[in-house]
Amino acid sequence: MLKEIIISILENGNKSPCLDEFIRICLKISYVCFIKSRYKDFICSETGLSCKDFAWDAIADLFKETNGKYLYFEKHFTKGNKKIYELSEEYIDAKLNAIVISRTTQRIREIRESDCNEIYLKIKDAVRLHISRKSGLISSLIYNKNEYYYTCNIKKLNCIEDEIPVEILVEEIFKVTNKITKISAITELVFQILNQQNIYSKAISEINLINSITEYFNRRLKDYKSNNVHYIYNEEAL
Amino acid sequence: MKLITDEILHFYVKNPGSLEPEIKNYIDKLIISDENFRQRVKETEEFYSEFENTEIDFDVESYLTNKIELFPMNNICQNKHKIAASVKTIPVDEYKYINTFISADNLVLIRVHKNEKTNEYKINLVCEDMDKVDSAVMIIDDERYTADKNGVVVIKDKDIDKFTRISVLLRK
């Protein structure tokens, strides 16, 4: 049943006759995830949204259309070389729950971290855009309600729980360069750094990726304003 | 060590029998040995228990379109005091102001006027972007009326008061 609905969604996009039903299913998953969150009351008062409205707010991004198609679901319902037709109903059900719960949890976290300033939101959009454009190179998996990104072979992924701390990642970025101003380039650099080390996981959660890049730009801005820090690096060696 | 992603975990909680025996055995052992993992499984089980017991319906249309609920605006300032000399003689077929309904974000409002003689209601839709009012749909107690290019609807077949449920579907 769910498999047929999702096949229809992937094939017909926003013209699918099953769209309402599919959104209802996603909304219910998001809603239940939200009402189980201990931050439910805080978020409702902070945003002024009801639980139902927040459930939609959290997952609305998943329904962004590109030429009438929902690319996010297309990307996630292809497992390796397997297309959705070859996946089992149970797998599809589990996958959909994981995707929606992950997105809802991330939205809850974004609101909790209320120091979200303008630069953070701009970086978030740019990083998501970069990842969607490079969907062939940057893979993702959902672990413990978070979406993680990686560019190495999945077999080379070391334990995902040892994610690189933001401070260390920012230090590593500054060791390489402090001159990059494009968010897409800095995102690429983060994956290069992750792939070249073996201490931490080669995958990074979306939230840490965005936080690291935000921290990188904030530090550059601070250094520029204070004008008392000079980075020593050998550009030719890079 | 295998990586147990959330979809495998959901798969395990809902359909442990359908999982490959090797992975299922690995998860069974992990539950015993790893407290964090045990917690993840517990949270997933709780989610499904809540999910099964939750009966809720969503107004999907309001999320996919620009359907906006409107509420009676009670605190509108109406100057009811007029200088006698400035009061014109009101023709009997003129529309008289009844009420204003406004959206929660104060960006969309409708003003309702009634013609006492013909019993017609004239509803004017006003919103921040007036390009959107052309052909907007007003839903009044589940019946739909399409506005003209100025955002005006004239109806005769129903009464409108402060208890009437009104929402608006704006053009995208």
PDB file of N, CA and C in Angstrom, chain A residues 2-37:
ATOM      1  N   LEU A   2       1.765   1.373   1.009  1.00  0.00           N
ATOM      2  CA  LEU A   2       2.647   2.535   1.101  1.00  0.00           C
ATOM      3  C   LEU A   2       3.586   2.584  -0.108  1.00  0.00           C
ATOM      4  N   LYS A   3       4.018   1.399  -0.522  1.00  0.00           N
ATOM      5  CA  LYS A   3       4.926   1.328  -1.675  1.00  0.00           C
ATOM      6  C   LYS A   3       4.244   1.916  -2.913  1.00  0.00           C
ATOM      7  N   GLU A   4       2.992   1.550  -3.113  1.00  0.00           N
ATOM      8  CA  GLU A   4       2.259   2.074  -4.287  1.00  0.00           C
ATOM      9  C   GLU A   4       2.128   3.591  -4.204  1.00  0.00           C
ATOM     10  N   ILE A   5       1.856   4.071  -2.996  1.00  0.00           N
ATOM     11  CA  ILE A   5       1.707   5.524  -2.810  1.00  0.00           C
ATOM     12  C   ILE A   5       3.012   6.222  -3.168  1.00  0.00           C
ATOM     13  N   ILE A   6       4.118   5.696  -2.655  1.00  0.00           N
ATOM     14  CA  ILE A   6       5.403   6.373  -2.891  1.00  0.00           C
ATOM     15  C   ILE A   6       5.819   6.259  -4.362  1.00  0.00           C
ATOM     16  N   ILE A   7       5.536   5.145  -4.978  1.00  0.00           N
ATOM     17  CA  ILE A   7       5.840   5.018  -6.414  1.00  0.00           C
ATOM     18  C   ILE A   7       5.065   6.086  -7.183  1.00  0.00           C
ATOM     19  N   SER A   8       3.804   6.249  -6.824  1.00  0.00           N
ATOM     20  CA  SER A   8       2.984   7.267  -7.498  1.00  0.00           C
ATOM     21  C   SER A   8       3.551   8.664  -7.269  1.00  0.00           C
ATOM     22  N   ILE A   9       4.016   8.916  -6.036  1.00  0.00           N
ATOM     23  CA  ILE A   9       4.591  10.235  -5.714  1.00  0.00           C
ATOM     24  C   ILE A   9       5.866  10.478  -6.523  1.00  0.00           C
ATOM     25  N   LEU A  10       6.703   9.458  -6.611  1.00  0.00           N
ATOM     26  CA  LEU A  10       7.973   9.625  -7.332  1.00  0.00           C
ATOM     27  C   LEU A  10       7.725   9.796  -8.832  1.00  0.00           C
ATOM     28  N   GLU A  11       6.730   9.083  -9.343  1.00  0.00           N
ATOM     29  CA  GLU A  11       6.478   9.157 -10.794  1.00  0.00           C
ATOM     30  C   GLU A  11       5.739  10.435 -11.191  1.00  0.00           C
ATOM     31  N   ASN A  12       4.718  10.792 -10.400  1.00  0.00           N
ATOM     32  CA  ASN A  12       3.849  11.906 -10.811  1.00  0.00           C
ATOM     33  C   ASN A  12       4.092  13.211 -10.061  1.00  0.00           C
ATOM     34  N   GLY A  13       4.919  13.176  -9.041  1.00  0.00           N
ATOM     35  CA  GLY A  13       5.234  14.399  -8.293  1.00  0.00           C
ATOM     36  C   GLY A  13       3.980  15.045  -7.734  1.00  0.00           C
ATOM     37  N   ASN A  14       3.874  16.357  -7.935  1.00  0.00           N
ATOM     38  CA  ASN A  14       2.731  17.070  -7.329  1.00  0.00           C
ATOM     39  C   ASN A  14       1.399  16.792  -8.031  1.00  0.00           C
ATOM     40  N   LYS A  15       1.445  16.015  -9.120  1.00  0.00           N
ATOM     41  CA  LYS A  15       0.188  15.649  -9.808  1.00  0.00           C
ATOM     42  C   LYS A  15      -0.339  14.298  -9.312  1.00  0.00           C
ATOM     43  N   SER A  16       0.388  13.694  -8.386  1.00  0.00           N
ATOM     44  CA  SER A  16      -0.007  12.357  -7.940  1.00  0.00           C
ATOM     45  C   SER A  16      -1.362  12.386  -7.232  1.00  0.00           C
ATOM     46  N   PRO A  17      -2.245  11.451  -7.552  1.00  0.00           N
ATOM     47  CA  PRO A  17      -3.534  11.395  -6.835  1.00  0.00           C
ATOM     48  C   PRO A  17      -3.363  10.967  -5.381  1.00  0.00           C
ATOM     49  N   CYS A  18      -2.194  10.431  -5.059  1.00  0.00           N
ATOM     50  CA  CYS A  18      -1.963   9.947  -3.681  1.00  0.00           C
ATOM     51  C   CYS A  18      -1.270  11.000  -2.812  1.00  0.00           C
ATOM     52  N   LEU A  19      -1.080  12.208  -3.351  1.00  0.00           N
ATOM     53  CA  LEU A  19      -0.289  13.213  -2.624  1.00  0.00           C
ATOM     54  C   LEU A  19      -0.877  13.527  -1.246  1.00  0.00           C
ATOM     55  N   ASP A  20      -2.196  13.750  -1.198  1.00  0.00           N
ATOM     56  CA  ASP A  20      -2.827  14.084   0.095  1.00  0.00           C
ATOM     57  C   ASP A  20      -2.606  12.974   1.115  1.00  0.00           C
ATOM     58  N   GLU A  21      -2.795  11.743   0.654  1.00  0.00           N
ATOM     59  CA  GLU A  21      -2.652  10.602   1.548  1.00  0.00           C
ATOM     60  C   GLU A  21      -1.211  10.492   2.046  1.00  0.00           C
ATOM     61  N   PHE A  22      -0.285  10.689   1.123  1.00  0.00           N
ATOM     62  CA  PHE A  22       1.138  10.599   1.476  1.00  0.00           C
ATOM     63  C   PHE A  22       1.509  11.679   2.507  1.00  0.00           C
ATOM     64  N   ILE A  23       1.015  12.890   2.274  1.00  0.00           N
ATOM     65  CA  ILE A  23       1.323  13.981   3.217  1.00  0.00           C
ATOM     66  C   ILE A  23       0.703  13.687   4.576  1.00  0.00           C
ATOM     67  N   ARG A  24      -0.507  13.103   4.555  1.00  0.00           N
ATOM     68  CA  ARG A  24      -1.148  12.748   5.832  1.00  0.00           C
ATOM     69  C   ARG A  24      -0.281  11.758   6.610  1.00  0.00           C
ATOM     70  N   ILE A  25       0.272  10.777   5.905  1.00  0.00           N
ATOM     71  CA  ILE A  25       1.122   9.778   6.569  1.00  0.00           C
ATOM     72  C   ILE A  25       2.355  10.461   7.165  1.00  0.00           C
ATOM     73  N   CYS A  26       2.998  11.309   6.349  1.00  0.00           N
ATOM     74  CA  CYS A  26       4.211  11.999   6.833  1.00  0.00           C
ATOM     75  C   CYS A  26       3.887  12.909   8.018  1.00  0.00           C
ATOM     76  N   LEU A  27       2.738  13.592   7.923  1.00  0.00           N
ATOM     77  CA  LEU A  27       2.350  14.502   9.002  1.00  0.00           C
ATOM     78  C   LEU A  27       2.117  13.749  10.301  1.00  0.00           C
ATOM     79  N   LYS A  28       1.515  12.580  10.196  1.00  0.00           N
ATOM     80  CA  LYS A  28       1.238  11.826  11.420  1.00  0.00           C
ATOM     81  C   LYS A  28       2.552  11.376  12.077  1.00  0.00           C
ATOM     82  N   ILE A  29       3.502  10.948  11.259  1.00  0.00           N
ATOM     83  CA  ILE A  29       4.807  10.535  11.812  1.00  0.00           C
ATOM     84  C   ILE A  29       5.466  11.729  12.500  1.00  0.00           C
ATOM     85  N   SER A  30       5.474  12.871  11.794  1.00  0.00           N
ATOM     86  CA  SER A  30       6.110  14.066  12.339  1.00  0.00           C
ATOM     87  C   SER A  30       5.408  14.527  13.623  1.00  0.00           C
ATOM     88  N   TYR A  31       4.074  14.460  13.603  1.00  0.00           N
ATOM     89  CA  TYR A  31       3.276  14.898  14.751  1.00  0.00           C
ATOM     90  C   TYR A  31       3.593  14.044  15.988  1.00  0.00           C
ATOM     91  N   VAL A  32       3.605  12.728  15.784  1.00  0.00           N
ATOM     92  CA  VAL A  32       3.849  11.823  16.924  1.00  0.00           C
ATOM     93  C   VAL A  32       5.270  12.046  17.458  1.00  0.00           C
ATOM     94  N   CYS A  33       6.209  12.215  16.522  1.00  0.00           N
ATOM     95  CA  CYS A  33       7.598  12.477  16.936  1.00  0.00           C
ATOM     96  C   CYS A  33       7.661  13.757  17.773  1.00  0.00           C
ATOM     97  N   PHE A  34       6.914  14.767  17.342  1.00  0.00           N
ATOM     98  CA  PHE A  34       6.962  16.055  18.045  1.00  0.00           C
ATOM     99  C   PHE A  34       6.300  15.980  19.415  1.00  0.00           C
ATOM    100  N   ILE A  35       5.112  15.347  19.484  1.00  0.00           N
ATOM    101  CA  ILE A  35       4.433  15.334  20.793  1.00  0.00           C
ATOM    102  C   ILE A  35       5.183  14.477  21.810  1.00  0.00           C
ATOM    103  N   LYS A  36       6.076  13.607  21.323  1.00  0.00           N
ATOM    104  CA  LYS A  36       6.886  12.822  22.251  1.00  0.00           C
ATOM    105  C   LYS A  36       8.141  13.576  22.719  1.00  0.00           C
ATOM    106  N   SER A  37       8.398  14.695  22.039  1.00  0.00           N
ATOM    107  CA  SER A  37       9.597  15.453  22.390  1.00  0.00           C
ATOM    108  C   SER A  37       9.383  16.201  23.708  1.00  0.00           C
TER     109      SER A  37
END
